[in-house]
Coordinates of C-alpha atoms in Angstrom, one line a residue:
M1 CA -0.1 0.0 0.1
K2 CA 1.4 3.4 -0.9
S3 CA 1.9 6.0 1.6
L4 CA 0.5 9.6 1.3
P5 CA 1.9 11.6 -1.5
R6 CA 4.8 13.8 -0.6
A7 CA 4.7 17.4 -1.4
V8 CA 7.0 18.5 -4.4
T9 CA 9.8 20.6 -3.1
R10 CA 12.2 23.2 -4.7
I11 CA 14.9 20.5 -4.8
D12 CA 12.5 18.1 -6.6
A13 CA 11.7 20.8 -9.0
I14 CA 15.4 21.4 -9.8
A15 CA 15.8 17.6 -10.2
E16 CA 12.8 17.5 -12.7
T17 CA 14.1 20.3 -14.6
Y18 CA 17.5 18.5 -15.0
V19 CA 15.7 15.2 -16.2
E20 CA 13.8 17.3 -18.9
Q21 CA 17.1 18.8 -19.9
L22 CA 18.9 15.3 -19.8
I23 CA 16.4 13.4 -22.0
A24 CA 16.5 16.2 -24.6
L25 CA 20.3 16.0 -24.7
D26 CA 20.4 12.2 -24.5
P27 CA 17.4 10.5 -26.1
L28 CA 18.9 7.1 -25.3
E29 CA 18.3 7.9 -21.7
A30 CA 14.9 8.9 -22.4
T31 CA 14.0 5.5 -24.0
A32 CA 15.8 3.7 -21.2
M33 CA 13.6 5.5 -18.6
G34 CA 10.3 5.1 -20.6
L35 CA 9.8 8.8 -20.9
P36 CA 8.2 9.9 -24.0
G37 CA 8.8 12.4 -26.7
H38 CA 12.4 11.7 -27.8
D39 CA 12.1 8.1 -29.1
D40 CA 12.7 9.3 -32.7
E41 CA 16.0 10.9 -31.9
L42 CA 19.5 10.2 -31.1
P43 CA 22.0 12.2 -29.0
D44 CA 24.5 14.8 -30.2
L45 CA 27.7 12.9 -29.4
S46 CA 30.0 15.7 -30.7
P47 CA 32.2 17.7 -28.3
D48 CA 29.5 20.4 -28.4
G49 CA 26.7 18.0 -27.4
Q50 CA 28.9 16.5 -24.6
L51 CA 29.6 20.2 -23.4
A52 CA 26.0 21.0 -23.3
R53 CA 25.2 18.0 -21.1
M54 CA 27.9 18.9 -18.6
E55 CA 26.9 22.5 -18.5
A56 CA 23.4 21.3 -17.6
A57 CA 24.9 19.0 -14.9
S58 CA 27.0 22.0 -13.6
N59 CA 24.2 24.5 -13.5
T60 CA 22.1 21.9 -11.5
I61 CA 24.7 21.5 -9.0
A62 CA 24.9 25.2 -8.5
D63 CA 21.1 25.4 -8.1
L64 CA 21.1 22.5 -5.5
A65 CA 23.9 24.3 -3.5
A66 CA 21.8 27.5 -3.3
T67 CA 18.6 25.7 -2.3
E68 CA 17.6 24.6 1.3
A69 CA 16.4 21.0 1.8
T70 CA 12.9 20.7 3.0
D71 CA 13.0 17.1 4.5
E72 CA 15.3 14.0 4.7
V73 CA 14.3 13.1 1.1
D74 CA 15.5 16.4 -0.1
V75 CA 18.7 16.0 1.8
V76 CA 19.6 12.7 0.0
T77 CA 18.5 14.0 -3.3
R78 CA 20.8 17.0 -3.1
A79 CA 23.7 14.8 -1.8
A80 CA 23.1 12.2 -4.5
M81 CA 22.8 14.6 -7.3
T82 CA 25.7 16.5 -6.3
E83 CA 27.9 13.5 -6.1
R84 CA 26.7 12.0 -9.4
L85 CA 26.6 15.2 -11.5
G86 CA 29.9 16.3 -9.9
I87 CA 31.9 13.0 -10.9
E88 CA 30.4 13.3 -14.4
A89 CA 31.7 16.7 -14.9
E90 CA 35.0 15.7 -13.6
L91 CA 35.0 12.9 -16.2
F92 CA 34.1 15.3 -18.9
G93 CA 36.9 17.7 -17.9
A94 CA 39.3 14.9 -18.2
T95 CA 38.0 14.1 -21.8
E96 CA 37.0 10.8 -20.7
Y97 CA 33.5 10.9 -22.6
C98 CA 34.9 12.2 -25.6
R99 CA 37.5 9.2 -25.9
N100 CA 34.8 6.7 -24.9
L101 CA 35.5 3.6 -27.0
N102 CA 35.4 0.1 -25.8
V103 CA 33.8 -3.3 -26.3
I104 CA 30.8 -3.1 -24.2
A105 CA 29.7 0.4 -22.9
S106 CA 30.4 3.0 -25.6
P107 CA 28.3 4.6 -28.4
V108 CA 29.4 1.7 -30.6
Q109 CA 27.0 -0.5 -28.5
S110 CA 24.3 1.9 -27.2
L111 CA 23.2 3.3 -30.5
R112 CA 22.4 -0.1 -31.5
E113 CA 20.9 -1.4 -28.2
V114 CA 18.4 1.4 -27.8
F115 CA 16.2 -0.3 -30.5
D116 CA 15.9 -3.4 -28.2
L117 CA 13.7 -1.2 -26.0
M118 CA 11.4 0.5 -28.4
P119 CA 7.8 -0.7 -28.9
T120 CA 7.0 -2.6 -32.1
D121 CA 3.3 -3.0 -32.0
G122 CA 1.6 -0.4 -34.1
V123 CA 2.4 1.5 -37.3
G124 CA 3.3 4.5 -35.2
D125 CA 5.9 2.5 -33.4
W126 CA 7.6 1.5 -36.6
D127 CA 7.5 5.2 -37.8
T128 CA 9.4 6.2 -34.7
I129 CA 11.9 3.3 -35.4
A130 CA 12.3 4.5 -38.9
A131 CA 13.1 8.0 -37.9
R132 CA 15.6 6.9 -35.3
L133 CA 17.4 4.6 -37.8
A134 CA 17.6 7.7 -40.2
A135 CA 19.0 9.7 -37.3
L136 CA 22.0 7.4 -36.7
P137 CA 24.4 8.7 -39.2
A138 CA 24.3 12.1 -37.8
A139 CA 24.9 10.7 -34.2
M140 CA 27.7 8.7 -35.5
E141 CA 29.3 11.7 -37.3
G142 CA 29.3 13.5 -33.8
Y143 CA 30.8 10.5 -32.2
Q144 CA 33.7 10.4 -34.6
E145 CA 34.2 14.2 -34.1
S146 CA 34.6 13.4 -30.3
L147 CA 36.9 10.7 -30.9
R148 CA 39.0 12.9 -33.2
Q149 CA 39.2 15.7 -30.6
A150 CA 40.4 13.3 -27.9
A151 CA 43.0 11.8 -30.2
A152 CA 44.4 15.4 -31.0
L153 CA 45.0 15.4 -27.2
G154 CA 46.8 12.1 -27.3
K155 CA 44.0 10.4 -25.8
V156 CA 43.0 7.2 -27.7
A157 CA 41.7 3.8 -26.5
A158 CA 44.1 0.9 -26.5
V159 CA 44.5 -0.9 -29.8
R160 CA 42.9 -3.9 -28.3
Q161 CA 39.5 -1.9 -28.0
V162 CA 39.9 -0.2 -31.4
E163 CA 40.4 -3.5 -33.2
A164 CA 37.3 -5.1 -31.3
C165 CA 35.1 -2.2 -32.0
I166 CA 36.1 -2.3 -35.6
A167 CA 34.9 -5.9 -35.8
Q168 CA 31.6 -5.0 -34.1
A169 CA 31.0 -2.1 -36.4
E170 CA 31.7 -4.1 -39.4
E171 CA 29.3 -6.8 -38.3
L172 CA 26.5 -4.3 -37.8
A173 CA 27.4 -2.7 -41.3
A174 CA 27.2 -5.9 -43.2
P175 CA 24.1 -6.9 -45.2
G176 CA 21.7 -8.9 -43.2
S177 CA 23.0 -7.5 -39.9
F178 CA 20.8 -6.5 -37.0
F179 CA 19.3 -3.4 -38.7
D180 CA 18.0 -5.4 -41.8
T181 CA 16.7 -8.0 -39.5
L182 CA 15.0 -5.5 -37.4
V183 CA 13.2 -4.0 -40.5
A184 CA 12.5 -7.5 -41.9
G185 CA 10.6 -8.4 -38.7
A186 CA 8.2 -5.3 -38.9
R187 CA 4.6 -6.5 -38.7
P188 CA 2.3 -3.7 -37.5
G189 CA -1.2 -4.9 -37.4
G190 CA 0.1 -8.3 -38.5
S191 CA 1.4 -7.6 -41.9
R192 CA 4.5 -6.3 -43.4
P193 CA 4.6 -2.5 -44.0
T194 CA 4.4 -1.2 -47.7
G195 CA 4.3 2.3 -49.2
A196 CA 6.2 5.2 -47.5
L197 CA 6.5 3.3 -44.0
G198 CA 8.3 0.4 -45.7
Q199 CA 10.6 2.6 -47.9
H200 CA 11.4 4.7 -44.8
L201 CA 12.4 1.5 -42.8
E202 CA 14.4 0.1 -45.5
S203 CA 16.2 3.4 -46.2
G204 CA 16.8 3.8 -42.4
A205 CA 18.3 0.4 -42.0
A206 CA 20.6 1.1 -45.1
A207 CA 21.6 4.5 -43.5
A208 CA 22.3 2.7 -40.2
R209 CA 24.5 0.2 -41.9
R210 CA 26.4 2.8 -43.7
A211 CA 27.1 4.7 -40.6
Y212 CA 28.6 1.8 -38.8
G213 CA 30.6 1.0 -42.0
E214 CA 32.0 4.6 -41.9
L215 CA 32.8 4.3 -38.3
A216 CA 34.7 1.0 -38.9
Q217 CA 36.6 2.8 -41.6
M218 CA 37.5 5.9 -39.4
L219 CA 38.6 3.7 -36.5
R220 CA 40.9 1.5 -38.9
T221 CA 42.4 4.5 -40.7
E222 CA 42.6 7.1 -38.1
L223 CA 42.4 5.8 -34.6
A224 CA 44.2 2.4 -34.9
P225 CA 47.6 4.0 -36.0
Q226 CA 47.5 6.3 -32.9
A227 CA 46.3 3.6 -30.5
T228 CA 48.7 2.3 -27.7
E229 CA 49.5 -1.4 -27.1
E230 CA 49.3 -0.4 -23.2
D231 CA 46.0 -1.5 -21.6
A232 CA 46.6 -0.2 -18.2
V233 CA 44.9 3.3 -17.7
G234 CA 47.0 4.3 -14.5
R235 CA 46.2 5.2 -11.1
E236 CA 44.6 8.8 -11.6
R237 CA 42.3 7.7 -14.3
Y238 CA 41.4 4.5 -12.6
A239 CA 40.5 6.2 -9.2
M240 CA 38.2 8.6 -11.0
W241 CA 36.3 5.7 -12.6
S242 CA 36.3 3.8 -9.3
R243 CA 34.5 6.7 -7.7
Y244 CA 32.0 7.0 -10.6
F245 CA 31.1 3.2 -10.4
L246 CA 31.0 3.0 -6.6
G247 CA 29.8 6.5 -5.6
T248 CA 32.4 6.6 -2.8
E249 CA 36.2 6.3 -2.7
V250 CA 38.0 3.3 -1.7
D251 CA 41.6 2.4 -0.8
L252 CA 42.5 0.7 -4.1
D253 CA 45.6 -1.0 -2.6
E254 CA 43.6 -2.3 0.5
T255 CA 40.8 -3.5 -1.9
Y256 CA 43.3 -5.3 -4.1
E257 CA 44.7 -7.2 -1.0
W258 CA 41.1 -7.9 0.2
G259 CA 40.4 -9.2 -3.4
L260 CA 43.2 -11.7 -3.0
E261 CA 41.9 -12.8 0.4
E262 CA 38.2 -13.1 -0.9
L263 CA 39.4 -15.1 -3.8
A264 CA 41.2 -17.5 -1.7
R265 CA 38.1 -17.8 0.7
V266 CA 35.5 -18.6 -2.1
T267 CA 37.9 -20.9 -3.7
A268 CA 38.2 -22.8 -0.4
E269 CA 34.3 -22.9 -0.1
Q270 CA 34.0 -24.3 -3.7
E271 CA 36.4 -27.1 -2.7
T272 CA 34.3 -28.0 0.3
T273 CA 31.1 -27.9 -1.8
A274 CA 32.5 -30.1 -4.4
A275 CA 33.5 -32.7 -1.8
R276 CA 29.9 -32.5 -0.4
L277 CA 28.6 -33.3 -4.0
Y278 CA 31.0 -36.1 -5.1
G279 CA 33.1 -37.1 -2.1
P280 CA 36.6 -36.2 -0.7
G281 CA 39.2 -35.1 -3.3
T282 CA 36.8 -33.9 -5.8
T283 CA 38.0 -30.7 -7.3
P284 CA 35.6 -28.0 -8.2
A285 CA 36.4 -28.3 -11.9
E286 CA 35.6 -32.1 -11.7
A287 CA 32.3 -31.4 -9.8
M288 CA 31.3 -28.7 -12.5
A289 CA 32.2 -31.0 -15.3
R290 CA 29.9 -33.7 -13.8
L291 CA 27.1 -31.2 -13.0
D292 CA 27.2 -30.1 -16.7
A293 CA 26.9 -33.9 -17.8
D294 CA 23.8 -34.4 -15.5
P295 CA 20.6 -34.7 -17.7
A296 CA 18.6 -33.8 -14.8
R297 CA 20.3 -30.3 -14.7
Q298 CA 20.0 -29.5 -18.4
L299 CA 17.7 -27.6 -20.6
H300 CA 17.6 -28.0 -24.3
G301 CA 16.7 -25.1 -26.7
T302 CA 16.0 -21.5 -26.1
D303 CA 12.3 -22.0 -25.7
A304 CA 13.0 -24.4 -22.6
L305 CA 15.5 -21.9 -21.3
Q306 CA 13.0 -19.0 -21.4
S307 CA 10.3 -21.0 -19.8
W308 CA 12.7 -22.1 -17.0
M309 CA 13.8 -18.5 -16.5
Q310 CA 10.0 -17.3 -16.2
E311 CA 9.1 -20.2 -14.0
T312 CA 12.0 -19.7 -11.6
S313 CA 11.5 -15.9 -11.6
D314 CA 7.7 -16.1 -11.0
R315 CA 8.3 -18.6 -8.0
A316 CA 10.9 -16.3 -6.4
V317 CA 8.6 -13.3 -6.7
R318 CA 5.5 -15.1 -5.3
E319 CA 7.5 -16.7 -2.4
L320 CA 9.5 -13.5 -1.4
A321 CA 6.5 -11.3 -1.5
A322 CA 4.9 -13.5 0.9
S323 CA 7.7 -13.6 3.4
Q324 CA 10.9 -11.4 2.9
F325 CA 10.0 -8.2 0.9
D326 CA 7.1 -5.9 0.4
I327 CA 6.8 -6.1 -3.5
P328 CA 4.4 -3.7 -5.1
E329 CA 1.9 -5.2 -7.4
P330 CA 3.4 -3.7 -10.7
V331 CA 6.8 -4.9 -9.6
R332 CA 5.5 -8.6 -9.4
R333 CA 5.6 -8.7 -13.2
L334 CA 9.0 -9.5 -14.6
E335 CA 9.4 -10.8 -18.4
C336 CA 12.2 -13.2 -19.2
R337 CA 13.3 -12.9 -22.8
I338 CA 15.8 -14.4 -25.2
A339 CA 17.7 -11.3 -26.6
P340 CA 18.0 -10.6 -30.3
T341 CA 21.9 -10.6 -30.0
Q342 CA 24.4 -13.5 -29.4
T343 CA 27.1 -12.1 -27.1
G344 CA 26.4 -14.5 -24.3
G345 CA 25.6 -12.0 -21.7
I346 CA 22.5 -11.9 -19.3
Y347 CA 21.2 -8.5 -18.5
Y348 CA 18.1 -6.7 -17.0
T349 CA 16.4 -3.7 -18.4
G350 CA 14.1 -1.7 -16.1
P351 CA 10.4 -0.8 -16.4
S352 CA 9.0 2.3 -18.1
A353 CA 8.0 5.0 -15.8
D354 CA 4.3 3.9 -16.0
F355 CA 5.1 0.1 -16.0
S356 CA 3.5 -0.3 -19.3
R357 CA 6.9 -1.6 -20.4
P358 CA 7.8 -4.2 -17.6
G359 CA 11.2 -5.0 -16.3
R360 CA 13.0 -7.6 -18.5
M361 CA 15.5 -10.1 -18.0
W362 CA 17.4 -10.9 -21.2
W363 CA 19.6 -14.0 -22.1
S364 CA 21.9 -13.4 -25.2
V365 CA 22.4 -16.8 -26.2
P366 CA 25.8 -17.3 -28.4
R367 CA 25.3 -18.8 -31.8
G368 CA 25.2 -22.7 -31.7
V369 CA 24.7 -23.0 -28.0
T370 CA 21.5 -25.3 -27.4
T371 CA 22.2 -26.8 -24.0
F372 CA 22.1 -25.0 -20.7
S373 CA 22.9 -26.0 -17.1
T374 CA 20.4 -24.9 -14.5
W375 CA 22.9 -25.3 -11.8
R376 CA 25.0 -22.5 -13.2
E377 CA 22.3 -20.1 -13.8
L378 CA 19.8 -20.4 -11.0
T379 CA 21.7 -17.7 -9.0
T380 CA 21.8 -15.5 -12.1
V381 CA 18.0 -15.5 -12.2
Y382 CA 18.0 -14.3 -8.6
H383 CA 20.7 -11.7 -9.5
E384 CA 19.0 -10.2 -12.5
G385 CA 15.3 -10.7 -11.2
V386 CA 14.0 -10.8 -7.6
P387 CA 15.6 -10.0 -5.1
G388 CA 18.3 -8.6 -7.4
H389 CA 17.9 -5.9 -10.0
H390 CA 14.2 -6.1 -10.9
L391 CA 13.2 -5.7 -7.1
Q392 CA 15.9 -3.0 -6.6
I393 CA 15.0 -0.8 -9.7
G394 CA 11.2 -1.8 -9.8
Q395 CA 10.6 -0.9 -6.4
T396 CA 12.4 2.5 -6.8
A397 CA 10.5 3.2 -10.0
Y398 CA 7.2 2.5 -8.2
R399 CA 7.8 5.2 -5.6
S400 CA 6.4 8.1 -7.7
D401 CA 4.5 9.4 -4.7
Q402 CA 7.8 10.0 -2.6
L403 CA 10.6 10.4 -5.1
N404 CA 11.3 12.7 -8.1
T405 CA 12.0 11.4 -11.5
W406 CA 15.8 11.7 -11.2
R407 CA 15.7 9.5 -8.0
R408 CA 13.4 7.0 -9.5
L409 CA 14.6 6.5 -13.0
A410 CA 17.7 8.5 -13.8
S411 CA 20.1 7.7 -11.2
W412 CA 22.0 4.4 -11.4
V413 CA 25.2 3.5 -9.6
S414 CA 26.9 0.4 -10.6
G415 CA 28.3 -0.4 -7.2
H416 CA 25.0 0.1 -5.6
G417 CA 23.0 -1.9 -8.2
E418 CA 25.5 -4.8 -9.0
G419 CA 26.7 -4.8 -5.4
W420 CA 23.0 -5.3 -4.3
A421 CA 22.6 -8.1 -7.0
L422 CA 25.5 -10.0 -5.7
Y423 CA 24.3 -9.4 -2.0
A424 CA 21.0 -10.8 -3.2
E425 CA 22.7 -14.1 -4.5
R426 CA 24.1 -14.5 -1.0
L427 CA 20.8 -13.7 0.6
M428 CA 19.0 -16.4 -1.4
A429 CA 21.6 -18.9 -0.2
D430 CA 20.9 -17.6 3.4
L431 CA 17.1 -18.2 2.8
G432 CA 17.5 -21.7 1.7
Y433 CA 17.0 -21.3 -2.1
L434 CA 20.5 -22.7 -2.8
E435 CA 20.4 -25.8 -0.6
D436 CA 21.1 -28.1 -3.4
P437 CA 25.1 -28.1 -3.4
G438 CA 25.0 -28.1 -7.2
D439 CA 23.1 -24.9 -7.3
Y440 CA 25.3 -23.4 -4.3
L441 CA 28.3 -24.3 -6.3
G442 CA 27.0 -22.4 -9.3
M443 CA 26.5 -19.3 -6.9
L444 CA 30.2 -19.8 -5.6
D445 CA 31.4 -20.1 -9.4
G446 CA 30.0 -16.5 -10.0
Q447 CA 31.3 -15.3 -6.7
R448 CA 34.8 -16.6 -7.6
L449 CA 34.8 -14.9 -11.0
R450 CA 33.6 -11.5 -9.3
A451 CA 36.6 -11.6 -6.6
A452 CA 39.0 -12.5 -9.3
R453 CA 38.0 -9.5 -11.2
V454 CA 38.8 -7.2 -8.3
V455 CA 42.4 -8.6 -8.3
L456 CA 42.7 -8.6 -12.1
D457 CA 41.1 -5.2 -12.8
I458 CA 43.0 -3.4 -10.2
G459 CA 46.2 -5.3 -10.8
V460 CA 46.4 -4.6 -14.5
H461 CA 45.4 -1.0 -14.6
L462 CA 47.6 -0.1 -11.6
R463 CA 50.3 -2.4 -12.9
K464 CA 50.7 -4.0 -9.4
E465 CA 53.0 -6.7 -8.5
I466 CA 51.5 -10.4 -8.6
P467 CA 51.9 -12.5 -5.5
E468 CA 54.5 -15.2 -5.8
H469 CA 51.8 -18.0 -5.5
L470 CA 50.2 -16.7 -8.5
G471 CA 53.3 -16.6 -10.5
G472 CA 54.9 -13.2 -9.5
G473 CA 55.9 -10.2 -11.9
I474 CA 53.7 -7.3 -13.0
W475 CA 50.1 -7.7 -14.1
D476 CA 49.5 -7.5 -17.9
A477 CA 46.9 -8.7 -20.3
Y478 CA 48.7 -11.9 -20.8
K479 CA 49.2 -12.9 -17.2
A480 CA 45.5 -11.7 -16.8
W481 CA 44.4 -14.3 -19.3
D482 CA 46.0 -17.2 -17.7
F483 CA 44.6 -16.0 -14.1
L484 CA 41.1 -15.5 -15.6
K485 CA 41.1 -19.1 -17.2
A486 CA 42.3 -20.4 -13.9
N487 CA 39.3 -18.8 -11.9
A488 CA 36.3 -18.8 -14.3
N489 CA 34.6 -22.0 -15.5
M490 CA 33.6 -20.6 -18.9
A491 CA 34.1 -21.2 -22.6
E492 CA 37.3 -19.4 -23.7
G493 CA 35.4 -17.3 -26.3
F494 CA 33.3 -15.8 -23.6
L495 CA 36.3 -15.3 -21.3
A496 CA 38.1 -13.6 -24.1
F497 CA 35.4 -11.0 -24.4
E498 CA 35.3 -10.6 -20.7
L499 CA 39.0 -9.8 -20.6
D500 CA 38.7 -7.2 -23.3
R501 CA 35.7 -5.8 -21.2
Y502 CA 37.7 -5.4 -18.1
L503 CA 40.7 -3.9 -19.9
G504 CA 38.6 -1.4 -21.6
W505 CA 36.2 -0.4 -18.9
P506 CA 38.2 0.4 -16.0
A507 CA 36.9 -0.1 -12.3
Q508 CA 33.4 -1.4 -13.5
A509 CA 34.0 -5.0 -13.0
P510 CA 35.2 -4.6 -9.5
S511 CA 32.3 -2.6 -8.6
Y512 CA 30.2 -5.7 -8.2
K513 CA 32.1 -7.4 -5.7
V514 CA 33.3 -4.3 -3.8
G515 CA 29.6 -3.0 -3.8
Q516 CA 28.6 -6.3 -2.3
R517 CA 31.2 -5.9 0.3
L518 CA 30.0 -2.3 1.0
W519 CA 26.3 -3.5 1.3
E520 CA 27.3 -6.2 3.8
Q521 CA 29.4 -3.8 5.7
L522 CA 26.4 -1.4 5.7
R523 CA 24.0 -4.3 6.9
D524 CA 26.4 -5.3 9.7
D525 CA 27.0 -1.8 10.9
A526 CA 23.2 -1.2 11.0
E527 CA 22.8 -4.4 13.1
N528 CA 25.5 -3.3 15.4
E529 CA 24.0 0.2 15.8
A530 CA 20.5 -1.6 16.6
R531 CA 22.2 -3.7 19.3
E532 CA 23.8 -0.7 20.9
R533 CA 20.4 0.9 21.1
G534 CA 19.1 -2.3 22.8
E535 CA 16.9 -3.1 19.7
A536 CA 16.3 -6.3 17.8
F537 CA 17.6 -5.9 14.3
D538 CA 14.9 -6.4 11.6
L539 CA 16.5 -7.5 8.4
K540 CA 13.3 -7.0 6.3
E541 CA 12.9 -3.5 7.5
F542 CA 16.6 -2.7 6.6
H543 CA 16.1 -4.0 3.2
R544 CA 12.8 -1.9 2.9
A545 CA 14.6 1.2 4.0
A546 CA 17.8 0.6 1.9
L547 CA 15.8 0.0 -1.2
D548 CA 13.5 3.0 -0.7
V549 CA 16.4 5.2 -0.9
G550 CA 17.0 4.2 -4.6
S551 CA 20.2 3.8 -6.6
V552 CA 22.5 6.4 -5.1
G553 CA 26.3 6.4 -4.5
L554 CA 27.2 4.0 -1.7
G555 CA 28.6 6.9 0.4
V556 CA 25.3 8.7 0.1
L557 CA 23.3 5.4 1.0
R558 CA 25.5 4.9 4.1
S559 CA 24.8 8.5 5.3
A560 CA 21.0 8.1 4.6
L561 CA 20.9 5.0 6.6
L562 CA 23.4 5.5 9.3
P563 CA 23.6 9.2 9.9
R564 CA 26.1 8.7 12.7
P565 CA 29.7 8.5 11.4
T566 CA 31.3 5.0 11.2
R567 CA 34.2 3.8 9.2
S568 CA 34.1 0.5 7.2
R569 CA 37.1 -1.3 5.9
G570 CA 38.4 -0.4 2.6
L571 CA 37.0 3.2 2.6
S572 CA 39.6 5.9 2.0
R573 CA 40.1 8.6 4.5

């Protein structure tokens, strides 16, 4: 049941104005949030477009500083927006946005991925898609202009990222690529469009393919010759991105050492669980191979995979709503889908502002993969769905009576969100949903990879020394590859993409496990405070209060939930 609506404050009005500016400057954000009016547009990715966005952020920070908070919600809004927009402005000033080129989270990918979120039911929907396809060349030209400006300052992505993005762009530029498939699948009203709409779609797909072809050519002839072989970004750049992804500052050297300790702890727990499954002396790798070969733990075909995902998710929503969480009715709807791409990733997209587009869990199945192991992926469903991302994001989106649009839809902090999702995996084990040792080993397999990523990511980018028991020397991509293969039970093709991701997106991968650590520390500190007050700690109430804050920087979250100053391990002074 919703509480009484909260009165709109001056700080709320500043936040709403900023969101209006943001979605006009970046229509990709508008579509992701489900806010109408810009679905036929694409952002200006030129230096001027980037500057306009940063000016909007800087002006908003100034307005917030000059405005008194009316209540505690305002206090959190002002702190959260100041932190988020402040680090964005800092990154812009360091030319990080203009140089943005990597295998997973740059305009190379986002300009295509936005089409996955667009409705496709009626003629009007396809008119909008056609207009956005036609806008892609201009957006790509602006993006190239930014890359050139950064390159003139000597700021070019590593050659590994340039070459991978060339391959991605060439794939999208080829006849029969995603854009042609998208248009070929148009069936508004049940039939293929003809006349002006059909022509508009065909020409839009051709324009989009040409734009990606021109990007591939520019990357090959202009950027690749300037790109460095060095993958490490160095401590200064890494520290900025770490603050961006966590919303707080951590001691990177202490975090690296903690990552080594956490990796050893999870590995030991894996060994114990493998012995529980198949007897003493069974290694985790042997146990996982036997689990993969178990017909009772296999799914065959994407239809079976999608059905299992949906059934598993529906059960978790139903049972947790009855016992552990207050889940609003609109949030109880989660769609599980097979993605239109074949990258191997599993991801979540949030609901639209009015929940007409529900939250969705997507599985991007690689070509040729037809068999899936439930023991590996049960914990993934909890991570992406409930109590993971869907509960976290959906519950925040639902609170329109208390939170402004920026708090509900526009604010996303990786360490908060991904940290919560890993926290949720462990929580489901604590609640008895992973009692089967095979399913539990699957959760540990994911936790081991996330711990290994802390070590690898910080190690490579800060060029730290490798402990002798891991081979010694200084971290680089080659040592990282051997280390990753030793700590992840995945196909080498998938791991190769993962390594490229870590090397090109500094500090993002550690935000999962570090975020989980900070969430667990926050829960433990809240429990200790309750005991000091002589009160019983209510875990359900802690989760409700924490999720009600929404996705903010982890420093702001701690201040909101524990106003009394405390110091947790790993936080910098």
